[in-house]
PDB file of C-alpha atoms (C1' of nucleotides) in Angstrom:
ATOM      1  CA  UNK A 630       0.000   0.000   0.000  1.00  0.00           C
ATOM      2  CA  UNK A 631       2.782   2.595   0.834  1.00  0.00           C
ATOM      3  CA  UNK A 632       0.875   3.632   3.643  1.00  0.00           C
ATOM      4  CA  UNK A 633       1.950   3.303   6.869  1.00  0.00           C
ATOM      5  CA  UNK A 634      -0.646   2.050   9.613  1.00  0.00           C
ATOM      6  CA  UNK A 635      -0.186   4.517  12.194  1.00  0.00           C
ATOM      7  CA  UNK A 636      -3.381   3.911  14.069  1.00  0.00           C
ATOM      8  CA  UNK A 637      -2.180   0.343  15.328  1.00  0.00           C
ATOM      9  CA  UNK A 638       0.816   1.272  17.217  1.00  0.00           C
ATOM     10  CA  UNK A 639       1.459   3.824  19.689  1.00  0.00           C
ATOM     11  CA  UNK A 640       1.759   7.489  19.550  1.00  0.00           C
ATOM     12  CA  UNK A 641       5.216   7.248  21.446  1.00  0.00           C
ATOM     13  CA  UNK A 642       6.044   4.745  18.696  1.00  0.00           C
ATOM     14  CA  UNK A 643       5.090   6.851  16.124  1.00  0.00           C
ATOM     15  CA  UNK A 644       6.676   9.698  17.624  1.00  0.00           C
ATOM     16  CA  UNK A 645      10.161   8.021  17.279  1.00  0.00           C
ATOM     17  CA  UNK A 646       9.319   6.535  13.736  1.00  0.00           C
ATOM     18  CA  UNK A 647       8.761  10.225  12.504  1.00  0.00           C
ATOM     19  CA  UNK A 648      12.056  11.699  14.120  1.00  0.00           C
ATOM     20  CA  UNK A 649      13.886   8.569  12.654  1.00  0.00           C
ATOM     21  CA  UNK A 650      12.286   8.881   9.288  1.00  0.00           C
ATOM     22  CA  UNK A 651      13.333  12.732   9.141  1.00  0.00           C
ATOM     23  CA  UNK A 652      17.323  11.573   9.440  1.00  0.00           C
ATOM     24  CA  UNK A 653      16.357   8.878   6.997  1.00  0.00           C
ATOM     25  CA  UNK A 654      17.511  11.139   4.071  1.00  0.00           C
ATOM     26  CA  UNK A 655      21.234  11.781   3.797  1.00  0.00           C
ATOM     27  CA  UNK A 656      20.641  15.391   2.459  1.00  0.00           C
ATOM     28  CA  UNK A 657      18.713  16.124   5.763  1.00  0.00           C
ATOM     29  CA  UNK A 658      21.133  14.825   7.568  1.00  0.00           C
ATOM     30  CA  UNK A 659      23.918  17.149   5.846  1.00  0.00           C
ATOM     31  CA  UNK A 660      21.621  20.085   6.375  1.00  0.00           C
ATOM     32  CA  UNK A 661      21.803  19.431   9.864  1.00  0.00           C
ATOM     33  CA  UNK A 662      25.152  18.862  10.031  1.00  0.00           C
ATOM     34  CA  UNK A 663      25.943  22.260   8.212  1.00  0.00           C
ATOM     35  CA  UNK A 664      23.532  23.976  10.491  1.00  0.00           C
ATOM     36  CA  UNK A 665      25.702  22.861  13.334  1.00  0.00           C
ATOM     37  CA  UNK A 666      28.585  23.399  12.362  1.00  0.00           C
ATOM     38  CA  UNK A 667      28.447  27.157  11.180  1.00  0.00           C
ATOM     39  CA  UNK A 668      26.618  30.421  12.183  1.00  0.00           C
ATOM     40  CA  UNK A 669      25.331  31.890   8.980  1.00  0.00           C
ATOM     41  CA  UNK A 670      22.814  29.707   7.977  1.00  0.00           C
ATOM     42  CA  UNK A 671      21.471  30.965   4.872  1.00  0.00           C
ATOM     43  CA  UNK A 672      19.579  28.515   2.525  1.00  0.00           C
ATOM     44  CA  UNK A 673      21.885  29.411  -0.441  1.00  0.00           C
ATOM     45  CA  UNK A 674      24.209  28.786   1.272  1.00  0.00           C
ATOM     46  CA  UNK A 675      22.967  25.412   2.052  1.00  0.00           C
ATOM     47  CA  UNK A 676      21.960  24.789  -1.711  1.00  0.00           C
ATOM     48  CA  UNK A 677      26.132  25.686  -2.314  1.00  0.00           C
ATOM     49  CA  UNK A 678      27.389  23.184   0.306  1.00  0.00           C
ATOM     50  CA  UNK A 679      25.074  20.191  -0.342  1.00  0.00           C
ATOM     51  CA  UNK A 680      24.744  20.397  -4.391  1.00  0.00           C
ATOM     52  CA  UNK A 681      21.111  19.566  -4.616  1.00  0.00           C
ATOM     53  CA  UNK A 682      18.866  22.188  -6.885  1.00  0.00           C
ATOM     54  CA  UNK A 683      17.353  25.044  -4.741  1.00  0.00           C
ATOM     55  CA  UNK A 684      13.710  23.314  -4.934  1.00  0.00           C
ATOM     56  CA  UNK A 685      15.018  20.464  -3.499  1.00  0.00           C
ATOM     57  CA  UNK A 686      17.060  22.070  -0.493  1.00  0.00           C
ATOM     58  CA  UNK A 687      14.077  24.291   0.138  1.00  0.00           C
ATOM     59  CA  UNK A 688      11.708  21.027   0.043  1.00  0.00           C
ATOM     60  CA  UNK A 689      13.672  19.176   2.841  1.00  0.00           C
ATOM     61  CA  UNK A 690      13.985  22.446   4.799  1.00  0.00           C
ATOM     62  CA  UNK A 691      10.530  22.578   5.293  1.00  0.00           C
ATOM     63  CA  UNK A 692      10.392  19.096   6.513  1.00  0.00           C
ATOM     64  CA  UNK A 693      12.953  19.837   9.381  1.00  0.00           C
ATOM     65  CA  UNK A 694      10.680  23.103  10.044  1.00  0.00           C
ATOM     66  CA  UNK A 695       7.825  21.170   9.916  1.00  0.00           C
ATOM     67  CA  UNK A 696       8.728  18.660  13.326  1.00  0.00           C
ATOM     68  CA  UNK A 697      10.262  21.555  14.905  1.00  0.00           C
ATOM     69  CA  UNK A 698      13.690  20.499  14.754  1.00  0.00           C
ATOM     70  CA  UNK A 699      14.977  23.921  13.119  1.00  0.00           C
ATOM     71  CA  UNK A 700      13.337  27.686  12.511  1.00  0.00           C
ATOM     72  CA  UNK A 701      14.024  30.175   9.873  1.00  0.00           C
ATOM     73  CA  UNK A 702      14.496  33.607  10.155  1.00  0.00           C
ATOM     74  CA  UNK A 703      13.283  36.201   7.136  1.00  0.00           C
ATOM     75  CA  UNK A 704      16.094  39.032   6.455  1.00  0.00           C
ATOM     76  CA  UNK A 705      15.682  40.713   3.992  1.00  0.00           C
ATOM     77  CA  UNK A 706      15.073  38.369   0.654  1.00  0.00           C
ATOM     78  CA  UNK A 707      17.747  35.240   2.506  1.00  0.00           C
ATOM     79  CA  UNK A 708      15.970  33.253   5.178  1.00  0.00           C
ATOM     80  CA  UNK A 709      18.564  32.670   7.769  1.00  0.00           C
ATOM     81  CA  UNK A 710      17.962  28.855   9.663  1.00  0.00           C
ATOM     82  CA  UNK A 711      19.303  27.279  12.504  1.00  0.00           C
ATOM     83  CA  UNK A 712      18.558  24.284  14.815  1.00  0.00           C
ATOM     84  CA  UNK A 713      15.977  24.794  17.095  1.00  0.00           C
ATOM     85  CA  UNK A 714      17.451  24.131  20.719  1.00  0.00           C
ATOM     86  CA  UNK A 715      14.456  23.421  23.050  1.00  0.00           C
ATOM     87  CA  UNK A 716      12.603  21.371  20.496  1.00  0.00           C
ATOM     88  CA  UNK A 717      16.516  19.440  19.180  1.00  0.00           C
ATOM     89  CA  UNK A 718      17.009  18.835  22.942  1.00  0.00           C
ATOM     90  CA  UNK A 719      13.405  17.265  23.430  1.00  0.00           C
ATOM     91  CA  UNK A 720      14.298  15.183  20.438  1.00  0.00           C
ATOM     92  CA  UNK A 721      17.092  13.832  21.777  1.00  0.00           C
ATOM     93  CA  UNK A 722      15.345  12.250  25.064  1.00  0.00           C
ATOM     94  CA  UNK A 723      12.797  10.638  23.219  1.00  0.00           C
ATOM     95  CA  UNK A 724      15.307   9.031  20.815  1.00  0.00           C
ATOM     96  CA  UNK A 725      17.738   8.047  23.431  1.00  0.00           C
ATOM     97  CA  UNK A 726      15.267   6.564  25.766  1.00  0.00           C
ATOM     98  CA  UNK A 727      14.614   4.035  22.686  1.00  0.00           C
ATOM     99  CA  UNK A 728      18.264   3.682  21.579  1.00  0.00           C
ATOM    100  CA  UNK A 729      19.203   2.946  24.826  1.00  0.00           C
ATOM    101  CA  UNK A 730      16.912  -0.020  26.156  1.00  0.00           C
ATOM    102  CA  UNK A 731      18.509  -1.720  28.004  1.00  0.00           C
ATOM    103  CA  UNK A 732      20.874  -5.158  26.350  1.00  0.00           C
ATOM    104  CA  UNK A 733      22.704  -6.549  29.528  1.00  0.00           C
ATOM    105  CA  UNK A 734      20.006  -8.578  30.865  1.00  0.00           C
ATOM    106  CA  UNK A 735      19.137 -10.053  27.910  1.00  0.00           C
ATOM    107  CA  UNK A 736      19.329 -13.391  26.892  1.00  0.00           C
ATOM    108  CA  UNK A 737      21.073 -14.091  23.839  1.00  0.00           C
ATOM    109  CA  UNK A 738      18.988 -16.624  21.661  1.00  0.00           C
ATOM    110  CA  UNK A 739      20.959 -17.224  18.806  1.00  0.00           C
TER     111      UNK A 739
ATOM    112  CA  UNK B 632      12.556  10.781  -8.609  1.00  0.00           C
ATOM    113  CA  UNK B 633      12.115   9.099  -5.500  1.00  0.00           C
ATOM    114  CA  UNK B 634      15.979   8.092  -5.183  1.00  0.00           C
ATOM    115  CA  UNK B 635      18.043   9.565  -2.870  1.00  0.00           C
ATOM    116  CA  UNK B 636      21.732  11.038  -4.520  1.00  0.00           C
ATOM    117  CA  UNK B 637      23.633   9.142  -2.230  1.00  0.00           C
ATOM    118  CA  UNK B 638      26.914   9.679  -4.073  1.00  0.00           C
ATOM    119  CA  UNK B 639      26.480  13.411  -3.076  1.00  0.00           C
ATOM    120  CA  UNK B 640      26.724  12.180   0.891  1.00  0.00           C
ATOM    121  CA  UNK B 641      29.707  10.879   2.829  1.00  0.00           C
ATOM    122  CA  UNK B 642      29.417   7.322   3.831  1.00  0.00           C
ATOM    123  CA  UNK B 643      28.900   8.710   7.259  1.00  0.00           C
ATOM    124  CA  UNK B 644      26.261  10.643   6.070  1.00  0.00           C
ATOM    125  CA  UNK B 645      25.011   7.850   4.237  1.00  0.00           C
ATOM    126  CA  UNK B 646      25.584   5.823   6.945  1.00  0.00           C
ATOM    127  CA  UNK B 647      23.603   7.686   9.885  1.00  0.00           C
ATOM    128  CA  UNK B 648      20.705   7.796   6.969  1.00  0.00           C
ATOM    129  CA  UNK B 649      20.266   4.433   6.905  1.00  0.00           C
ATOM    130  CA  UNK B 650      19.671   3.187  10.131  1.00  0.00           C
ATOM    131  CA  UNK B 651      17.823   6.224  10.956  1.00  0.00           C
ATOM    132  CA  UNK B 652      15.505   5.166   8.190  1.00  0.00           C
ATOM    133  CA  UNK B 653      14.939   1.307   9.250  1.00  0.00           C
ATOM    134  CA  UNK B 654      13.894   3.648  12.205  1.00  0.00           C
ATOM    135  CA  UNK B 655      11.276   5.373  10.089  1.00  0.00           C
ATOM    136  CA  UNK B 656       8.335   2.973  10.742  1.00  0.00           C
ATOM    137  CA  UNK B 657       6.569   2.612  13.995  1.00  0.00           C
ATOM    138  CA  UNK B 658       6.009  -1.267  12.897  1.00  0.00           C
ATOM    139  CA  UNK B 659      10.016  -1.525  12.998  1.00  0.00           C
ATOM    140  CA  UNK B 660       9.980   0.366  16.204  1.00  0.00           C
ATOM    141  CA  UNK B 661       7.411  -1.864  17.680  1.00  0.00           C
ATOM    142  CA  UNK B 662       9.337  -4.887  16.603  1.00  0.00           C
ATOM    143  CA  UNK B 663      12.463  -3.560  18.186  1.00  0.00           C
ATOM    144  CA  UNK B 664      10.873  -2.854  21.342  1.00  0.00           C
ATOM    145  CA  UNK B 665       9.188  -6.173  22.180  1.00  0.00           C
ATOM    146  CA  UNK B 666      12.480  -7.661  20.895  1.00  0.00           C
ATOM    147  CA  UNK B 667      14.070  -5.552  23.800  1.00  0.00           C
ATOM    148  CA  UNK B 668      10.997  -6.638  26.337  1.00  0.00           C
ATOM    149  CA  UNK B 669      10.816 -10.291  25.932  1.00  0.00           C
ATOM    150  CA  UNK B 670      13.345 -13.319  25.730  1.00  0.00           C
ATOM    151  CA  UNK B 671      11.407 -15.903  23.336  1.00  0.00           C
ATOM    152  CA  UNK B 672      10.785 -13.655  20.015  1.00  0.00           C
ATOM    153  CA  UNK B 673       9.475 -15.796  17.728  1.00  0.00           C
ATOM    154  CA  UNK B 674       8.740 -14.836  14.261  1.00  0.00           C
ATOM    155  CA  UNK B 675       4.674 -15.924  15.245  1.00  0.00           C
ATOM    156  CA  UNK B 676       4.896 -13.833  18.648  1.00  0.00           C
ATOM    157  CA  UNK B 677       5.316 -10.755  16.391  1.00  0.00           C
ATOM    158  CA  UNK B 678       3.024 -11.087  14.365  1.00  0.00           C
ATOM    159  CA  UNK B 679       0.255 -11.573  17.046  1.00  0.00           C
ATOM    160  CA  UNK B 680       1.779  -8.885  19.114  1.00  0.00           C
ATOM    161  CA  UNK B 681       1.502  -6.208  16.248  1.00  0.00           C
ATOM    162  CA  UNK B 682      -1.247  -6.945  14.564  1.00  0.00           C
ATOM    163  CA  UNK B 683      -0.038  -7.098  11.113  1.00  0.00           C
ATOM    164  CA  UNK B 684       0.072  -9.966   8.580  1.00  0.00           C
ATOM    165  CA  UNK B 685       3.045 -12.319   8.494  1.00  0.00           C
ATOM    166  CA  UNK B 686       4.529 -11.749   5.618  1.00  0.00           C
ATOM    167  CA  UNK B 687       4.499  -8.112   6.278  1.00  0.00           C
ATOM    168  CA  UNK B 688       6.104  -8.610   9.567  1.00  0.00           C
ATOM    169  CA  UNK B 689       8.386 -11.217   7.653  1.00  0.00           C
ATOM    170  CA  UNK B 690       9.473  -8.269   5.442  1.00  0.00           C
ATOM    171  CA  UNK B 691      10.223  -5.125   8.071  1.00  0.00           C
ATOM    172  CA  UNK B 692      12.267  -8.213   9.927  1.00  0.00           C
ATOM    173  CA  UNK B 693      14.451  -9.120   6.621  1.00  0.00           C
ATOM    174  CA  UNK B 694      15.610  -4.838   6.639  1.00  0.00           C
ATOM    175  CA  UNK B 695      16.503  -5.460  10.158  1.00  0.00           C
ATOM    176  CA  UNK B 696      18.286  -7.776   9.470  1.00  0.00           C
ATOM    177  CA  UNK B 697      19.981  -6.444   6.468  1.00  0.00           C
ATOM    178  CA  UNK B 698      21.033  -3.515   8.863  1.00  0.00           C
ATOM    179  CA  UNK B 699      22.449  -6.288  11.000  1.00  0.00           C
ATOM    180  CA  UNK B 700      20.586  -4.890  14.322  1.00  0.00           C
ATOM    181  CA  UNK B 701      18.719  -8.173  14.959  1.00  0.00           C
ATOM    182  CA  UNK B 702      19.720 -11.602  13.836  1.00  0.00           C
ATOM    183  CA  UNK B 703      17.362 -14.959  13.434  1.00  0.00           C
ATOM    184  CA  UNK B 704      17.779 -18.499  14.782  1.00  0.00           C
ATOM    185  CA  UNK B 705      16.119 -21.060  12.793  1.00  0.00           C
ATOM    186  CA  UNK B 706      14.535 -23.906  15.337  1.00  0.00           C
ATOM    187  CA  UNK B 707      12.287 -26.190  13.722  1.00  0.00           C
ATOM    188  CA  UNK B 708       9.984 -24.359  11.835  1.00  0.00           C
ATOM    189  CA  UNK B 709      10.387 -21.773  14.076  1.00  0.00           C
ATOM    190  CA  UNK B 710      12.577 -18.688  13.213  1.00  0.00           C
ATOM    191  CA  UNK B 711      13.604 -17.118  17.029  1.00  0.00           C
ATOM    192  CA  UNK B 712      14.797 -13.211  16.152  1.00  0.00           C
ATOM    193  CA  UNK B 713      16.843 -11.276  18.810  1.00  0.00           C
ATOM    194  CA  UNK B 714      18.809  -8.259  18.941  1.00  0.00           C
ATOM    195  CA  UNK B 715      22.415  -8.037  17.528  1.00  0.00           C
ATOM    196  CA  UNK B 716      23.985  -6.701  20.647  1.00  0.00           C
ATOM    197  CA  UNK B 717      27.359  -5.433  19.441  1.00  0.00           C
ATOM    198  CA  UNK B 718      25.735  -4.144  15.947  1.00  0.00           C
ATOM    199  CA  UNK B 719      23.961  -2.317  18.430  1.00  0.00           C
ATOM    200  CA  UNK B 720      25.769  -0.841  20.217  1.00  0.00           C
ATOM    201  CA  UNK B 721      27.958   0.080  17.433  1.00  0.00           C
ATOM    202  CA  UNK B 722      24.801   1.671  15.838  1.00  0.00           C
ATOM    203  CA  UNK B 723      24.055   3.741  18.931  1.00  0.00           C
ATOM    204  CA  UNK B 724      27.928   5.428  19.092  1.00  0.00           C
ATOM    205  CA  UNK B 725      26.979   6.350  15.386  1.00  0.00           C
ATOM    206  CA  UNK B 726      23.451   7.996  16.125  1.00  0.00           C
ATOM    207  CA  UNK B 727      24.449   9.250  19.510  1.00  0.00           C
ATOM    208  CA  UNK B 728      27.603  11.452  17.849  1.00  0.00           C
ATOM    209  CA  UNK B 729      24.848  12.675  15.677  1.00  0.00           C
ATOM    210  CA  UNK B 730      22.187  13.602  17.808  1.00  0.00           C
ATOM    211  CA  UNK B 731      24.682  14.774  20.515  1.00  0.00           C
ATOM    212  CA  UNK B 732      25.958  17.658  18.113  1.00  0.00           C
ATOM    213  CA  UNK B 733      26.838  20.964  20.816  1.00  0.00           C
ATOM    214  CA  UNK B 734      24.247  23.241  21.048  1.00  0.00           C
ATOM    215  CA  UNK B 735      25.992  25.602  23.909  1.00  0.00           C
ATOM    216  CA  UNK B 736      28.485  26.626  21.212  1.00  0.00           C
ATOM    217  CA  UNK B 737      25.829  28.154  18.423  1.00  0.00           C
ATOM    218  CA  UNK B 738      24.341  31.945  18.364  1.00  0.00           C
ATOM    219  CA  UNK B 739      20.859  31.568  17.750  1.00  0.00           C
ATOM    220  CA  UNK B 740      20.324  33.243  14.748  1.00  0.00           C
ATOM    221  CA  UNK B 741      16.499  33.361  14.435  1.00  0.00           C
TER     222      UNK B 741
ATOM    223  C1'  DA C1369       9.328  52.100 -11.953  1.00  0.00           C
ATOM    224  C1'  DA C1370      12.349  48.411 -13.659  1.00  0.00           C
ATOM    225  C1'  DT C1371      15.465  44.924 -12.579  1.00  0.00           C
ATOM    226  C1'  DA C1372      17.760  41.653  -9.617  1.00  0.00           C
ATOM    227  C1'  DT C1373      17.979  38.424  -5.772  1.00  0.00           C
ATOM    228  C1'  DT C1374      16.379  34.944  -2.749  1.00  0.00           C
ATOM    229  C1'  DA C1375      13.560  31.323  -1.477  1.00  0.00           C
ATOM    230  C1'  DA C1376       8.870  29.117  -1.499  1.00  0.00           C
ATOM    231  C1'  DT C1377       5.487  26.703  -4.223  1.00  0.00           C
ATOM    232  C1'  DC C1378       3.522  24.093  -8.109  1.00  0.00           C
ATOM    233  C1'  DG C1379       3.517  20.421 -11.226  1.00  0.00           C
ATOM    234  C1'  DT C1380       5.331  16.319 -12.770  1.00  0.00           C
ATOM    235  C1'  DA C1381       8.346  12.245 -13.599  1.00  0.00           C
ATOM    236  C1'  DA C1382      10.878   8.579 -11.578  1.00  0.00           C
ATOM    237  C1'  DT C1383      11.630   5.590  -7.930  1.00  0.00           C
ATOM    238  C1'  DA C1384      10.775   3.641  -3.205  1.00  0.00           C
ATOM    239  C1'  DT C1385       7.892   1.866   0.383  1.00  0.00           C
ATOM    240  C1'  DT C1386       4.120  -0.507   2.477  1.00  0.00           C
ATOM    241  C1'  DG C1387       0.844  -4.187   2.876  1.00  0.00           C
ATOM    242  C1'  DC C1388      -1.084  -8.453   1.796  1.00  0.00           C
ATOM    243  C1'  DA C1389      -2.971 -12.663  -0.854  1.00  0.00           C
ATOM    244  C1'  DA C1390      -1.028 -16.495  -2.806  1.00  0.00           C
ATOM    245  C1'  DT C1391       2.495 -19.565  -2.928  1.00  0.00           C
ATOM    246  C1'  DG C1392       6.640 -22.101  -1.718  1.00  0.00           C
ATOM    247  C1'  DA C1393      10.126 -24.249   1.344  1.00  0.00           C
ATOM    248  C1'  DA C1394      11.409 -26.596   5.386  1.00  0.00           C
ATOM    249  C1'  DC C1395      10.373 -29.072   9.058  1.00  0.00           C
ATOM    250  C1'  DT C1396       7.044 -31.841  12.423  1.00  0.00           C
ATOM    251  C1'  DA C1397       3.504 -34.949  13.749  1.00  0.00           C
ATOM    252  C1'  DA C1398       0.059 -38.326  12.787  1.00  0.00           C
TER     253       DA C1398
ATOM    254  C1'  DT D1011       3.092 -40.730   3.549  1.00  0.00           C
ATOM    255  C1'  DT D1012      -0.116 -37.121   4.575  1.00  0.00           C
ATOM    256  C1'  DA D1013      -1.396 -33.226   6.818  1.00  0.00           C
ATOM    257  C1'  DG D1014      -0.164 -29.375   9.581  1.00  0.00           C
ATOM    258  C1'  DT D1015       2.904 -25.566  11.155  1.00  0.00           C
ATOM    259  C1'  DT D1016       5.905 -21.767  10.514  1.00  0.00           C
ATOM    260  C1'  DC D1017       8.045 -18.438   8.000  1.00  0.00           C
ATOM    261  C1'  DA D1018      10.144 -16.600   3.511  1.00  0.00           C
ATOM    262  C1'  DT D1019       9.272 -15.143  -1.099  1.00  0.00           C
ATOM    263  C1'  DT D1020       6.680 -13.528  -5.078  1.00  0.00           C
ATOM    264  C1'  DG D1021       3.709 -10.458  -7.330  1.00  0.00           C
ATOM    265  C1'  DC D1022       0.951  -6.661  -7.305  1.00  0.00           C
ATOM    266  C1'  DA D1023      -1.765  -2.425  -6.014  1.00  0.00           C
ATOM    267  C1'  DA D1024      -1.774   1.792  -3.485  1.00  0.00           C
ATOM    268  C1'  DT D1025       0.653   5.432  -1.627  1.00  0.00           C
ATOM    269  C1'  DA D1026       4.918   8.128  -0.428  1.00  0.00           C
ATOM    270  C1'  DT D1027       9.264  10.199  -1.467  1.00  0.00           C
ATOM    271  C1'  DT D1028      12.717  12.514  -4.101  1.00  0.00           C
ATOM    272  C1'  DA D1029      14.286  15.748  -7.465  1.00  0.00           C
ATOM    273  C1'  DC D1030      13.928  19.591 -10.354  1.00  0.00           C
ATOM    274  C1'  DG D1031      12.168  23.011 -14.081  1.00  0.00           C
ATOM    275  C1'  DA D1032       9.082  26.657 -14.129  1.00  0.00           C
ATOM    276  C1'  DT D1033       6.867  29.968 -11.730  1.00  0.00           C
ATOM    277  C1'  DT D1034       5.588  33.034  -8.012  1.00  0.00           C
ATOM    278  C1'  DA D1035       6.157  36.115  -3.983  1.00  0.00           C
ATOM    279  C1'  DA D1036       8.724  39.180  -1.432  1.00  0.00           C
ATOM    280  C1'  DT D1037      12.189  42.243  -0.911  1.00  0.00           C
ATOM    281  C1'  DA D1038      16.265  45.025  -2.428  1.00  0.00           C
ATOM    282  C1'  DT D1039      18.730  47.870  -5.697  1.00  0.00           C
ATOM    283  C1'  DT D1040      19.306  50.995  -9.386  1.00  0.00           C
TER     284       DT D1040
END
DNA sequence: AATATTAATCGTAATATTGCAATGAACTAA
DNA sequence: TTAGTTCATTGCAATATTACGATTAATATT
C-alpha cells in the first residue's frame, strides 16, 4: 500500500518513527550537520554546500521546520535557519530513551 | 525521482541515513521494542503482538536484518529473532555522535 | 518604476515503500 | 506418507518520497 498504519501502534512509537524517518535522508542529515557546524545559515548557502537544486534544499527544509527540529528567520530576501534548541534537545530524550533499552540482561537466543 | 543522490553524501552521512531510516516505521519500532521486552521472540509472537500480517512482519524483519541490528535463529519451523547486541551498540555510538551535536556553542540566529 | 535576488510553491516524472494474498520451502507430527 | 505448522518469497496495487524546471512572492537595488 505505501501507507503506513499509524493507528495500530502507539503514539510514542510513532513519535520516534517520525524523528527517525526525518534523518532517513542523507541530504537532511547534511543540512543538519551544516547547520551545526556554522553560524550563517542561509539557505543558499545550504543549496552551495550540499549540491542539490534550490527546490530540493528548500523542500527538505521545510520538513525539518515542519517537526520543529529547526526555525528560519526572514532578512531581507535570505531566510537565515538554525537548529531549534528546546525542540533538538526534546528530540534527543525521546530518541535516546529508545536507543538505549537496556541489552545486559538479555538473553542471547541465537 | 524518489531516489536519494547518495553519491552526493559521505558514507557517514550515508551511513547515519540508513539506520535512521529502518527507524522510520513505527512497525520496525514496535518490533524492536518487544524484541528488547521479551526473551522468546518468535517470528509468530510478532506477528500476534503487532497486529499485522506475516509476511508483512516477515518483510520489516528481513531490513533489520539487512542492517544487522537483529539476527534470526532457525529452530524447527520456528525462526527465534533477537537483537544483535554489538551491531547495536555500534549503531548507537553512530546515532548518539549525531544527535549529541553541541548546542551551547551556536548563536541563535532566528 | 524596472530589474535583480532569494527562497517558497507548483507540477510532474521517476523511484521507493508498504501491505497483503497467494504460494513455496522446510520441518514436524500423525 | 499425509497433513499441519511456521516463516520466507513472489507479485501486485496503493501510496509516499525525491528531485527539479518553471513559476511566483517578497524584498532590495538601481
Amino acid at each position: 500500500m505505501g501507507l503506513a498504519k499509524t493507528e495500530m501502534f502507539t503514539d510514542h512509537q510513532n513519535e520516534i518513527s517520525l524523528f527517525a524517518k526525518v534523518f532517513g535522508h542523507p541530504a537532511r542529515v547534511a543540512i543538519l550537520q551544516q547547520l551545526f557546524k556554522i553560524d550563517a545559515c542561509y539557505c543558499g548557502d545550504l543549496v552551495n554546500e550540499i549540491g542539490l537544486a534550490q527546490p530540493t534544499i528548500s523542500q527538505h527544509l521545510k520538513e525539518l521546520k515542519h517537526l520543529g527540529l529547526i526555525k528560519g528567520n526572514v532578512e531581507g530576501t535570505s531566510v537565515c535557519y538554525c537548529i531549534h534548541k528546546e525542540n533538538w534537545t526534546a528530540m534527543k530524550t525521546v530518541m535516546f530513551e529508545f536507543l538505549n533499552q537496556d541489552l545486559t540482561q538479555k538473553q542471547d537466543c541465537c
